[in-house]
CSV table of C-alpha atoms in Angstrom, one decimal:
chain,number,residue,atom,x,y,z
A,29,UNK,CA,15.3,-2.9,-32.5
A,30,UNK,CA,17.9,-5.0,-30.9
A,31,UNK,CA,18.7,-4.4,-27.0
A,32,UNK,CA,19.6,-0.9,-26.8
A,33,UNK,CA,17.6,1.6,-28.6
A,34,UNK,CA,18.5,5.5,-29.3
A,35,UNK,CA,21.1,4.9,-26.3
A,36,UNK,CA,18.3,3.2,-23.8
A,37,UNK,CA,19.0,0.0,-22.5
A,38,UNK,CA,15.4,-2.2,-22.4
A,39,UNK,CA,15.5,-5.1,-19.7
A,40,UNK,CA,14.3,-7.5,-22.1
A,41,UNK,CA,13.3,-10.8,-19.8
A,42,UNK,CA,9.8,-10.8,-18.6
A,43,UNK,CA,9.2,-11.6,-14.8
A,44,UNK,CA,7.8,-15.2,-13.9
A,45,UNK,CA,4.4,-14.8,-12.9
A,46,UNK,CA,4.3,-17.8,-10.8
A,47,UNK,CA,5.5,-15.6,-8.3
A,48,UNK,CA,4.3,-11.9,-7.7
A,49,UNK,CA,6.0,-9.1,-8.1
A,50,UNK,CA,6.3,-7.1,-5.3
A,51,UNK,CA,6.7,-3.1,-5.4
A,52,UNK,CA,7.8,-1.0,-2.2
A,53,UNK,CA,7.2,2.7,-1.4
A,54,UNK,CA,9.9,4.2,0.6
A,55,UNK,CA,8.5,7.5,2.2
A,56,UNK,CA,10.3,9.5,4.4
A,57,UNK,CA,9.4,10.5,8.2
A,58,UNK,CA,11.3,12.5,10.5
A,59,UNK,CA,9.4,12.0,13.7
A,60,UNK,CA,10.6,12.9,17.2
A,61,UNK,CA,9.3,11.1,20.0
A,62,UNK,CA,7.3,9.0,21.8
A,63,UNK,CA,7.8,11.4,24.6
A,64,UNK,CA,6.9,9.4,28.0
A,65,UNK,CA,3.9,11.6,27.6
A,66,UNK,CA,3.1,9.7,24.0
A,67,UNK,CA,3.3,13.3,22.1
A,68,UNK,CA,5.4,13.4,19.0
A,69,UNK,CA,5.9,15.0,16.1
A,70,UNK,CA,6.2,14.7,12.6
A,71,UNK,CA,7.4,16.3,9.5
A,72,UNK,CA,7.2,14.7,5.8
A,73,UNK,CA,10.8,14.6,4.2
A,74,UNK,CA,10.2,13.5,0.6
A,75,UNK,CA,7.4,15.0,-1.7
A,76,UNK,CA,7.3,11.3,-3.5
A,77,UNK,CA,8.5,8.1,-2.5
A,78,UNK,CA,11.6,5.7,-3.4
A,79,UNK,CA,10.4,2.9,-5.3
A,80,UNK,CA,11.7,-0.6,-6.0
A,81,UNK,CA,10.7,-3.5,-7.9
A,82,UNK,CA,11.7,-7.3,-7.2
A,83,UNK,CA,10.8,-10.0,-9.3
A,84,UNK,CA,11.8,-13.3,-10.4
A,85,UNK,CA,12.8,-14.7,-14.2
A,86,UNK,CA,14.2,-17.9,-15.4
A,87,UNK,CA,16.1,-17.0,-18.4
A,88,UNK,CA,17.1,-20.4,-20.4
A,89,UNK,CA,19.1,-21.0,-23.4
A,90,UNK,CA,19.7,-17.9,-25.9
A,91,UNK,CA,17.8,-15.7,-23.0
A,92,UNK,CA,20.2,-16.4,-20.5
A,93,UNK,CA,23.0,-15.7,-22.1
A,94,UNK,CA,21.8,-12.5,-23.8
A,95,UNK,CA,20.2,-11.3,-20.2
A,96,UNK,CA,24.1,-12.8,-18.3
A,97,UNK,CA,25.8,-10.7,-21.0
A,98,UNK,CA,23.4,-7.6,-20.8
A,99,UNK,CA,24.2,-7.6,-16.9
A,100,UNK,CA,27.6,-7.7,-17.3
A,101,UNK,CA,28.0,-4.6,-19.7
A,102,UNK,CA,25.0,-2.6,-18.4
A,103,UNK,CA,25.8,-2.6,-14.4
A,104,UNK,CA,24.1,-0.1,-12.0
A,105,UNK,CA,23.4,2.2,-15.7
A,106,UNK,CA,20.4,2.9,-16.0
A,107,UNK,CA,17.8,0.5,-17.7
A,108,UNK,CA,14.5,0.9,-19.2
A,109,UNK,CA,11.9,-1.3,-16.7
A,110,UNK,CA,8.4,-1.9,-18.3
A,111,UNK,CA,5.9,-1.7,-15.4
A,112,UNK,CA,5.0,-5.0,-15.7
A,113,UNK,CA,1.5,-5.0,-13.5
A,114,UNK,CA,0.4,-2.3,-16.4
A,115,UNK,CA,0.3,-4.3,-19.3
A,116,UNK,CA,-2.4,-4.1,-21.9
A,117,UNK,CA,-2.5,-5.3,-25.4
A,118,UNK,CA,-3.4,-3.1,-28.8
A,119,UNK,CA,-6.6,-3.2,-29.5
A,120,UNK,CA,-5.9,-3.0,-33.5
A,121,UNK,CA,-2.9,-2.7,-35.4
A,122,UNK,CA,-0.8,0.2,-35.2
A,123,UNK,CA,1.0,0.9,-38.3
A,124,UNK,CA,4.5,2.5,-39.1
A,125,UNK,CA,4.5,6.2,-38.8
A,126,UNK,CA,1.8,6.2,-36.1
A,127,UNK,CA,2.2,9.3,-33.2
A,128,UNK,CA,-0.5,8.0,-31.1
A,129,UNK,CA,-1.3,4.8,-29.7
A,130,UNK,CA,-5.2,4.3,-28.5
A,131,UNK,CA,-5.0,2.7,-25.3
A,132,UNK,CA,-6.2,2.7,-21.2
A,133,UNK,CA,-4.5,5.6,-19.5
A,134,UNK,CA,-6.5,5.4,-16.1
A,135,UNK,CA,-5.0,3.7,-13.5
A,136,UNK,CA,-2.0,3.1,-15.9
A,137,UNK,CA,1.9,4.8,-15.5
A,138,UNK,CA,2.4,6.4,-18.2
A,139,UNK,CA,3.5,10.5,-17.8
A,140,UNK,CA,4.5,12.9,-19.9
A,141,UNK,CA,8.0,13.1,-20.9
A,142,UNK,CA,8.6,9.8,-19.8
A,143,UNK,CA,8.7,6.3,-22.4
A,144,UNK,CA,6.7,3.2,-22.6
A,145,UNK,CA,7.2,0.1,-24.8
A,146,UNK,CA,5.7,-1.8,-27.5
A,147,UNK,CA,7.1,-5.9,-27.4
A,148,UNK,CA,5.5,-9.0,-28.4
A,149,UNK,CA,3.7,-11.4,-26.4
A,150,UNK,CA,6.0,-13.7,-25.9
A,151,UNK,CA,8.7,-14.2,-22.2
A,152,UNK,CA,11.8,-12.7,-23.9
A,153,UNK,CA,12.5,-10.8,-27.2
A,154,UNK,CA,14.9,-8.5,-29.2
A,155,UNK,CA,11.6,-7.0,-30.9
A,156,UNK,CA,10.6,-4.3,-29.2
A,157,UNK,CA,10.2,-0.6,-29.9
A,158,UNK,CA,10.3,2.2,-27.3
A,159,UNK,CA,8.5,5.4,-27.6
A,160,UNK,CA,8.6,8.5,-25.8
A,161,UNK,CA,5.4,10.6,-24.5
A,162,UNK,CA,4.6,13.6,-25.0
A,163,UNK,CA,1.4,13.6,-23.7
A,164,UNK,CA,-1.3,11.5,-21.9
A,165,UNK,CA,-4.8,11.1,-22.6
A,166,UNK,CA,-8.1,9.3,-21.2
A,167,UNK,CA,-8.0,7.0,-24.1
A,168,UNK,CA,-4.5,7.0,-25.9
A,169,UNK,CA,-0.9,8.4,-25.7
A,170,UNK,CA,0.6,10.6,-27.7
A,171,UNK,CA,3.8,10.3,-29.2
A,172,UNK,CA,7.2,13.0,-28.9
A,173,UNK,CA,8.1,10.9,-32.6
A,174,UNK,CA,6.5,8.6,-34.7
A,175,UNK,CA,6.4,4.6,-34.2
A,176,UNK,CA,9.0,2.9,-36.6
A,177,UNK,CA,7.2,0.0,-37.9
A,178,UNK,CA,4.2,-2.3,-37.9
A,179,UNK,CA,3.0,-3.6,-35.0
A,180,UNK,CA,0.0,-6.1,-34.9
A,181,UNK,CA,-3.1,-6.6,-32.6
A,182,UNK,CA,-2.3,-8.4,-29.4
A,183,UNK,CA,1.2,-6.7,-28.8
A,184,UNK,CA,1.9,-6.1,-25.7
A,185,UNK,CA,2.1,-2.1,-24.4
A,186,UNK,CA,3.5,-0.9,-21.5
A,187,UNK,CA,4.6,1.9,-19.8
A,188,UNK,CA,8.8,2.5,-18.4
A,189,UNK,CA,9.9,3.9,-15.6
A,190,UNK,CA,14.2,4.0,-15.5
A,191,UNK,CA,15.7,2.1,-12.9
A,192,UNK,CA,18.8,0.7,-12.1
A,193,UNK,CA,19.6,-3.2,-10.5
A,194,UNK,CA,20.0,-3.3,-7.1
A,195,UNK,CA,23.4,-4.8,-5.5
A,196,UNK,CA,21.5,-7.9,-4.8
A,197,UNK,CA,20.7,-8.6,-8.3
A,198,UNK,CA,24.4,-9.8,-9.1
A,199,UNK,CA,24.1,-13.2,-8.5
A,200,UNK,CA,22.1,-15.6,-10.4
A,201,UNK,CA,21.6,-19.2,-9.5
A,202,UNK,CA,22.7,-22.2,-12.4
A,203,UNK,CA,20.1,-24.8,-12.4
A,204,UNK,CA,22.2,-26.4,-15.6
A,205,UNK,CA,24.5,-25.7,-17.7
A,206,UNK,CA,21.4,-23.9,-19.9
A,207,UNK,CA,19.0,-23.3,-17.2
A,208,UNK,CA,19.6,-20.1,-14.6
A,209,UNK,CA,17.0,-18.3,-12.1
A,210,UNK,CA,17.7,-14.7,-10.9
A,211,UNK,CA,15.9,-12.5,-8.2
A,212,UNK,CA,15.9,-9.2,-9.8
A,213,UNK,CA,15.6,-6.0,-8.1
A,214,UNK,CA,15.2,-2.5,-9.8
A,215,UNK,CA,15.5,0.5,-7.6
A,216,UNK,CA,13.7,3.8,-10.2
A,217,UNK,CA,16.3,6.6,-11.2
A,218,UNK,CA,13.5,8.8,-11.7
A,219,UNK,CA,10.4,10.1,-9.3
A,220,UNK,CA,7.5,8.2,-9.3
A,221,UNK,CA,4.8,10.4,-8.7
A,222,UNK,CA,0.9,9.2,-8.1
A,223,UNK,CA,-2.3,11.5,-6.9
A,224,UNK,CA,-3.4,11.3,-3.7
A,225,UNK,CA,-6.6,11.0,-2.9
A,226,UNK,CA,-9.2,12.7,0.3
A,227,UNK,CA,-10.2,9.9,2.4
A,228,UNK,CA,-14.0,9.7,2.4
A,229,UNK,CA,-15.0,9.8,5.9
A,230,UNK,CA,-13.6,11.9,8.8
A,231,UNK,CA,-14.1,11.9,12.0
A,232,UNK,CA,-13.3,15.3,14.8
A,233,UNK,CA,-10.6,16.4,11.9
A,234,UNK,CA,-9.1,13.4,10.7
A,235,UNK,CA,-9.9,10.9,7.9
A,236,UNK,CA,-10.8,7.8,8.8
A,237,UNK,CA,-9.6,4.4,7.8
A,238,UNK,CA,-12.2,3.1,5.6
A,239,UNK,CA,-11.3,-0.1,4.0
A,240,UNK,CA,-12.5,-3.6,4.1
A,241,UNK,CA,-9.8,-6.2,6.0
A,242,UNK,CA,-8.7,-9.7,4.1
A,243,UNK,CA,-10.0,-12.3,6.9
A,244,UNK,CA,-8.2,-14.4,5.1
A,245,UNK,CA,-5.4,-13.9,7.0
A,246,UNK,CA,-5.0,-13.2,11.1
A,247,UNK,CA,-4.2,-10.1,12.1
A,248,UNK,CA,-2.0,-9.2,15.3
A,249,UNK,CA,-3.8,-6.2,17.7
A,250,UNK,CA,-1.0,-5.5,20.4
A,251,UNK,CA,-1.4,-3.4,23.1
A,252,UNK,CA,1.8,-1.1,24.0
A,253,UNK,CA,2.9,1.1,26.4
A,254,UNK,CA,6.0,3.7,26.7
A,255,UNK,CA,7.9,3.3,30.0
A,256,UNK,CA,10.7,4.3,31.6
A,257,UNK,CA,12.6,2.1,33.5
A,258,UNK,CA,14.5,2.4,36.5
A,259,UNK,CA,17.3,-0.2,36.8
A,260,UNK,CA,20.7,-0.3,38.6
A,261,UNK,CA,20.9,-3.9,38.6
A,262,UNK,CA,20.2,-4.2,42.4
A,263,UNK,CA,17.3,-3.9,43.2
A,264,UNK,CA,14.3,-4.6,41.8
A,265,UNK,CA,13.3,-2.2,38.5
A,266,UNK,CA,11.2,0.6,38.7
A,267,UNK,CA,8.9,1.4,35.9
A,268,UNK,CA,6.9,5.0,34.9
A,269,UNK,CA,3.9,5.0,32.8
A,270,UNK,CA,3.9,8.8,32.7
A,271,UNK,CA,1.2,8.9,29.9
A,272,UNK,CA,-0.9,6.1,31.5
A,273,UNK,CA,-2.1,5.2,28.3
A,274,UNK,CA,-2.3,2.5,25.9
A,275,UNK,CA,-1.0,2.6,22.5
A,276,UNK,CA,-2.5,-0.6,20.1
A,277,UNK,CA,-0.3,-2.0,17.4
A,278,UNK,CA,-3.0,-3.4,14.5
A,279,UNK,CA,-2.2,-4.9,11.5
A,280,UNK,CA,-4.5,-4.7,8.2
A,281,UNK,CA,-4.4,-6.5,5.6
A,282,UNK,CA,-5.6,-5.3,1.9
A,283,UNK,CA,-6.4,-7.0,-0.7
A,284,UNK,CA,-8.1,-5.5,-4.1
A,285,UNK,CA,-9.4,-7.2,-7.3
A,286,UNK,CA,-9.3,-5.1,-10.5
A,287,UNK,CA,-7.7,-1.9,-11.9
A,288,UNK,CA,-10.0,0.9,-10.6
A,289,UNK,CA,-9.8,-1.0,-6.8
A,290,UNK,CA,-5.8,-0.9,-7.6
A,291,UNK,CA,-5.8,2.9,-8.3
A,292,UNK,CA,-7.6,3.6,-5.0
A,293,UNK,CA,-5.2,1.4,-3.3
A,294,UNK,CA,-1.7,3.4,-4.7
A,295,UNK,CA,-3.7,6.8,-3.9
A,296,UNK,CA,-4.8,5.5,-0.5
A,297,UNK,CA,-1.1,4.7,0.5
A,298,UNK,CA,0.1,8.0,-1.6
A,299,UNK,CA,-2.2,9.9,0.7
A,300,UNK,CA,-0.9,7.9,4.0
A,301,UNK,CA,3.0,8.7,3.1
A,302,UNK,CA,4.7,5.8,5.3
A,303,UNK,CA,4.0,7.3,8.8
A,304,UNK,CA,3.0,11.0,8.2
A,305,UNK,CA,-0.5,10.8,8.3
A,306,UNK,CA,-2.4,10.5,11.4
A,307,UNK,CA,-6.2,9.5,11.0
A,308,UNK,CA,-9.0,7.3,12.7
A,309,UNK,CA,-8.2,3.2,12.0
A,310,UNK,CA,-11.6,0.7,13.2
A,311,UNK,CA,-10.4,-2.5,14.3
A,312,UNK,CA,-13.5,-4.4,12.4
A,313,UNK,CA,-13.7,-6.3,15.3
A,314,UNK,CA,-17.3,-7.0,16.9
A,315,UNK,CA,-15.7,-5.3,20.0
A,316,UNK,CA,-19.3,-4.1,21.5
A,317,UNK,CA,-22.7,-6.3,20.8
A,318,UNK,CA,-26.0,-4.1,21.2
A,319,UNK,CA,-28.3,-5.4,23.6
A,320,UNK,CA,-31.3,-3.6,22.5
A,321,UNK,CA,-33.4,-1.1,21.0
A,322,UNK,CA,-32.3,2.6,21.0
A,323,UNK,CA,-34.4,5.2,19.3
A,324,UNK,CA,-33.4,7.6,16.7
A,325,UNK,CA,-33.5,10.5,19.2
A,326,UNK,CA,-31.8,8.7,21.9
A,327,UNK,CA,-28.3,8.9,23.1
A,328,UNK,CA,-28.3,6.1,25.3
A,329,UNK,CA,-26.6,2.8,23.2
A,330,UNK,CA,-27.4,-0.9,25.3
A,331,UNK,CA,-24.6,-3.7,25.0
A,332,UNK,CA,-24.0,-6.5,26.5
A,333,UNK,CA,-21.5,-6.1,29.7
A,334,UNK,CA,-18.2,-6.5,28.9
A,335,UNK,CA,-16.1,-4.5,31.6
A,336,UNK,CA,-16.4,-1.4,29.5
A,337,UNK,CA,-17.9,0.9,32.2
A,338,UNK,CA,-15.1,-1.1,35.1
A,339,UNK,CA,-12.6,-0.9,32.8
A,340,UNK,CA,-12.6,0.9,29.1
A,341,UNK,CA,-14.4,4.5,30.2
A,342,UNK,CA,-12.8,7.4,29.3
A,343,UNK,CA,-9.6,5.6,28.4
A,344,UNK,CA,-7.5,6.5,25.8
A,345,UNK,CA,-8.2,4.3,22.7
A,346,UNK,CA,-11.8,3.3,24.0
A,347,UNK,CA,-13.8,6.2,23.8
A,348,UNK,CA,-14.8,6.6,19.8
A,349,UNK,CA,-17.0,3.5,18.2
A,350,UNK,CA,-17.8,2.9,14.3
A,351,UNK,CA,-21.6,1.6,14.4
A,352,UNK,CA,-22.4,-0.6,11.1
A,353,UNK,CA,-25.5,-0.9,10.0
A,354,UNK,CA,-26.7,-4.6,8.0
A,355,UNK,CA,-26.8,-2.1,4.9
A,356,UNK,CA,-23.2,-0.5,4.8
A,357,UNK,CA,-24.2,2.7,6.8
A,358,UNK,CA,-21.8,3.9,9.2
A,359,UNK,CA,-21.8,6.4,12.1
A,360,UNK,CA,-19.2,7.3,14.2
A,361,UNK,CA,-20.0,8.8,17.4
A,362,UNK,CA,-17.6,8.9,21.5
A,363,UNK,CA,-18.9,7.5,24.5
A,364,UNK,CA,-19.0,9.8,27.2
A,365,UNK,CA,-20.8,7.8,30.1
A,366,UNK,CA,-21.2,4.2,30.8
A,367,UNK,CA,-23.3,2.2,33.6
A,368,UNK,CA,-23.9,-1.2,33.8
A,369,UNK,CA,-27.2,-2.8,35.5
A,370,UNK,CA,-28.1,-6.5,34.6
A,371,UNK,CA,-25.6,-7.5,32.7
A,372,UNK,CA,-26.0,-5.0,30.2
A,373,UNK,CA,-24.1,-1.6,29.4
A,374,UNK,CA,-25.9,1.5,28.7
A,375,UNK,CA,-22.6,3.5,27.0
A,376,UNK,CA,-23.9,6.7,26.9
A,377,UNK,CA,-23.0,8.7,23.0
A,378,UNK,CA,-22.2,12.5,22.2
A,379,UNK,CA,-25.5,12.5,20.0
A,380,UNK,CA,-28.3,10.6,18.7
A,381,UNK,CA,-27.6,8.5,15.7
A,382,UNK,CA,-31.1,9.7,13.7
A,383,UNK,CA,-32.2,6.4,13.2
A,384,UNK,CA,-33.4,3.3,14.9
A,385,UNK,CA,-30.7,0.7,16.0
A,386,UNK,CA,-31.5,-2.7,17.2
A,387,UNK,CA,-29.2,-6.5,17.2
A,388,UNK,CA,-31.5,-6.8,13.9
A,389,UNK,CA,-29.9,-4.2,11.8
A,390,UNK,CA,-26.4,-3.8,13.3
A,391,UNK,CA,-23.7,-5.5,11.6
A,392,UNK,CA,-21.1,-4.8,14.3
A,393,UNK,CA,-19.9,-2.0,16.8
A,394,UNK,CA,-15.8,-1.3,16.6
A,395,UNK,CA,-13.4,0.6,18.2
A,396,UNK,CA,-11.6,3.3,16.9
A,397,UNK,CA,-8.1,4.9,17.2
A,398,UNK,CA,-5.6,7.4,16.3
A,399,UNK,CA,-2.7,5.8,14.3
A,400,UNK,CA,-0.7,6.4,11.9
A,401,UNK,CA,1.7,3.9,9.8
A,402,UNK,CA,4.1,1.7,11.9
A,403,UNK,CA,6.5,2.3,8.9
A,404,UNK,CA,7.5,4.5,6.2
A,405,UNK,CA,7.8,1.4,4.2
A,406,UNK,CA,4.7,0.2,2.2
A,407,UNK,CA,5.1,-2.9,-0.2
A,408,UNK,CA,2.5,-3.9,-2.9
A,409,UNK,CA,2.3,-7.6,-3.6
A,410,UNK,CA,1.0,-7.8,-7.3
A,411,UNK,CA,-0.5,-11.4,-7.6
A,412,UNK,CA,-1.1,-10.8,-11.5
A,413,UNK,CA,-0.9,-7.4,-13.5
A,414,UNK,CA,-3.5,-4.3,-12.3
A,415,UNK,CA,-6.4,-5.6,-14.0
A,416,UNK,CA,-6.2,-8.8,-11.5
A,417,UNK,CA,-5.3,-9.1,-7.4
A,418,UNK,CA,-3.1,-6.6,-5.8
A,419,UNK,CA,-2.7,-7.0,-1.9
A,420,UNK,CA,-1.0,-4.5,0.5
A,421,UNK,CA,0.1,-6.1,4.4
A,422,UNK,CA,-0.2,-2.4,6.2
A,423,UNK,CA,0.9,-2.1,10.5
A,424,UNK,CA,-0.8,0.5,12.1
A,425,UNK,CA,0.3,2.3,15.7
A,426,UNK,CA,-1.4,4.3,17.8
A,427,UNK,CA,-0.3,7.4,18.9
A,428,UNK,CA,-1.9,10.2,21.4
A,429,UNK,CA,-5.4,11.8,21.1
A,430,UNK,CA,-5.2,15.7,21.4
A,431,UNK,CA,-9.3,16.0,21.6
């Protein structure tokens, strides 16, 4: 009981919710390149990412002055962090002398080894008992000791990672003499480890990018280029597309609803590893519209004339499609011809689809491209705790084809 339990300091001040909490993966890339070509290469540094939490709290009255003091004494140590997007509440009491607790597991942080918490439901409190596990299953945890008292139905449970404030967590703003806000961020002393997950679709070798956009947001689609540039401040420049190709910059942005959604999302982005991964990313855009009917044995897809056969044939970033069907199917498929006659396209595909396409039963026909993460820095914006909306803003750059 108290602050500081069996030597473990608890940060005892509950985030304010009016604000999410927002958690960043720091992975670790060491890539060489662009050449002027557009080949690079890559090699993962860290088996699990850095991980940080920032979060806001308004501590007031006896709170703030417990929380200035705690601060003051505790420093860079170490401090116990609940993970406060995992919360869940007992079920039934749990009595003294218990060494499990029934509760969720999947999708949840606990691990063996490590601690989790048990604390009332209420924004700050001295009565709180931390627990170490020894072992996690699908429906409980169980305990390295026994629990030390009561604790009723509706407590709060959740699991703790160790962490320490970050530099920028010194200084806390007075809104009165009794009144104080403080942007808190924890940077975890220990690794974080989560299961990845196979992507599941592929395309020619590499997983493809399967996820539904947010519209409710824009999104920024950029088309780059590596030059060199020639430039003795004379003259006029000279610039050298040696690849000749065209790299897109596309962001994507993610949002989930619900705990199992949120688990896929923290595999997804375990699996991605900031840059590492290269695999197939759709724009979702209508960028082709089918003009007509094309059999299940034919190869021979019609769409309206766009300037794909003058313009997009063959080119680097324009020859592999993602075909949706009005029920959820997909196919993938390249173009390896196009001509155009009449204002329509006839983009010629590696293989039939199997099935009849039509504008009635096509949903829209995308481009894909190789990318990879723009960054080895992924942040999670948690809008409530796990159970609730979890969003992830994601930048994706292309890089060269090798097929």
């Amino acid at each position: 009981m108290g602050y500081v339990e069996d030597g473990i300091v608890l940060w005892p001040l509950c985030p304010n919710w009016k604000k999410p909490i927002t958690e960043t993966l720091e992975f670790r890339t060491r890539v060489i390149g662009p050449t002027l070509t557009g080949v690079r290469q890559k090699r993962r540094m860290r088996k699990a990412p850095r991980r940080y939490m920032n979060f806001e709290v308004h501590p007031h009255h006896a709170s703030r002055r417990f929380v200035d003091n705690l601060r003051f004494a505790q420093g860079k140590r170490a401090w116990a962090m609940p993970i406060w997007h995992d919360r869940q509440s007992l079920a039934a009491s749990l009595i003294a002398g218990a060494t499990s607790i029934p509760c969720a597991t999947e999708g949840f942080d606990f691990a063996a080894g490590r601690y989790a918490v048990l604390r009332p439901n209420v924004i700050f409190s001295d009565q709180f008992e931390i627990v170490e596990v020894e072992s996690v299953e699908a429906d409980s945890i169980t305990l390295a000791g026994a629990t030390a008292q009561d604790w009723p139905a509706g407590t709060f449970l959740y699991p703790i990672r160790m962490a320490r404030l970050a530099d920028n967590s010194n200084n806390s703003i007075l809104l009165s003499d009794e009144v104080s806000t403080l942007q808190v961020s924890f940077e975890m002393s220990e690794v974080c480890d989560w299961p990845t997950a196979e992507f599941a679709s592929t395309y020619l070798g590499a997983p493809v990018w399967e996820f539904s956009n947010n519209w409710a947001s824009s999104r920024n689609f950029a088309f780059n280029r590596v030059l060199d540039t020639l430039d003795n401040d004379v003259a006029l420049p000279l610039y050298y597309d040696f690849s000749d190709k065209t790299f897109a910059a596309l962001d994507a942005s993610w949002m989930v609803k619900g705990r199992t959604a949120h688990s896929i999302m923290r595999s997804a982005l375990y699996t991605l590893a900031g840059r590492y991964l290269t695999l197939w990313v759709p724009t979702l855009a209508n960028d082709l519209e089918i003009a007509g009917t094309m059999a299940s044995g034919a190869s021979v897809l019609p769409v309206k004339a766009c300037g794909y056969s003058l313009f997009g044939l063959g080119m680097h970033g324009r020859r592999d499609i993602r075909i949706e069907l009005a029920g959820g199917v997909v196919y993938y498929r390249r173009i390896t011809d196009s001509e155009e006659s009449d204002g329509v396209e006839e983009l010629t595909l590696n293989a039939p689809l199997g099935v009849e396409v039509s504008p009635t039963n096509v949903r829209r026909i995308s481009f894909m491209m190789l990318m990879q993460q723009a960054s080895d820095n992924l942040t999670i914006t948690h809008h409530t705790d796990a159970d609730g909306v979890t969003t992830a803003p994601l930048v994706f750059e292309g890089v060269t084809e090798t097929s």
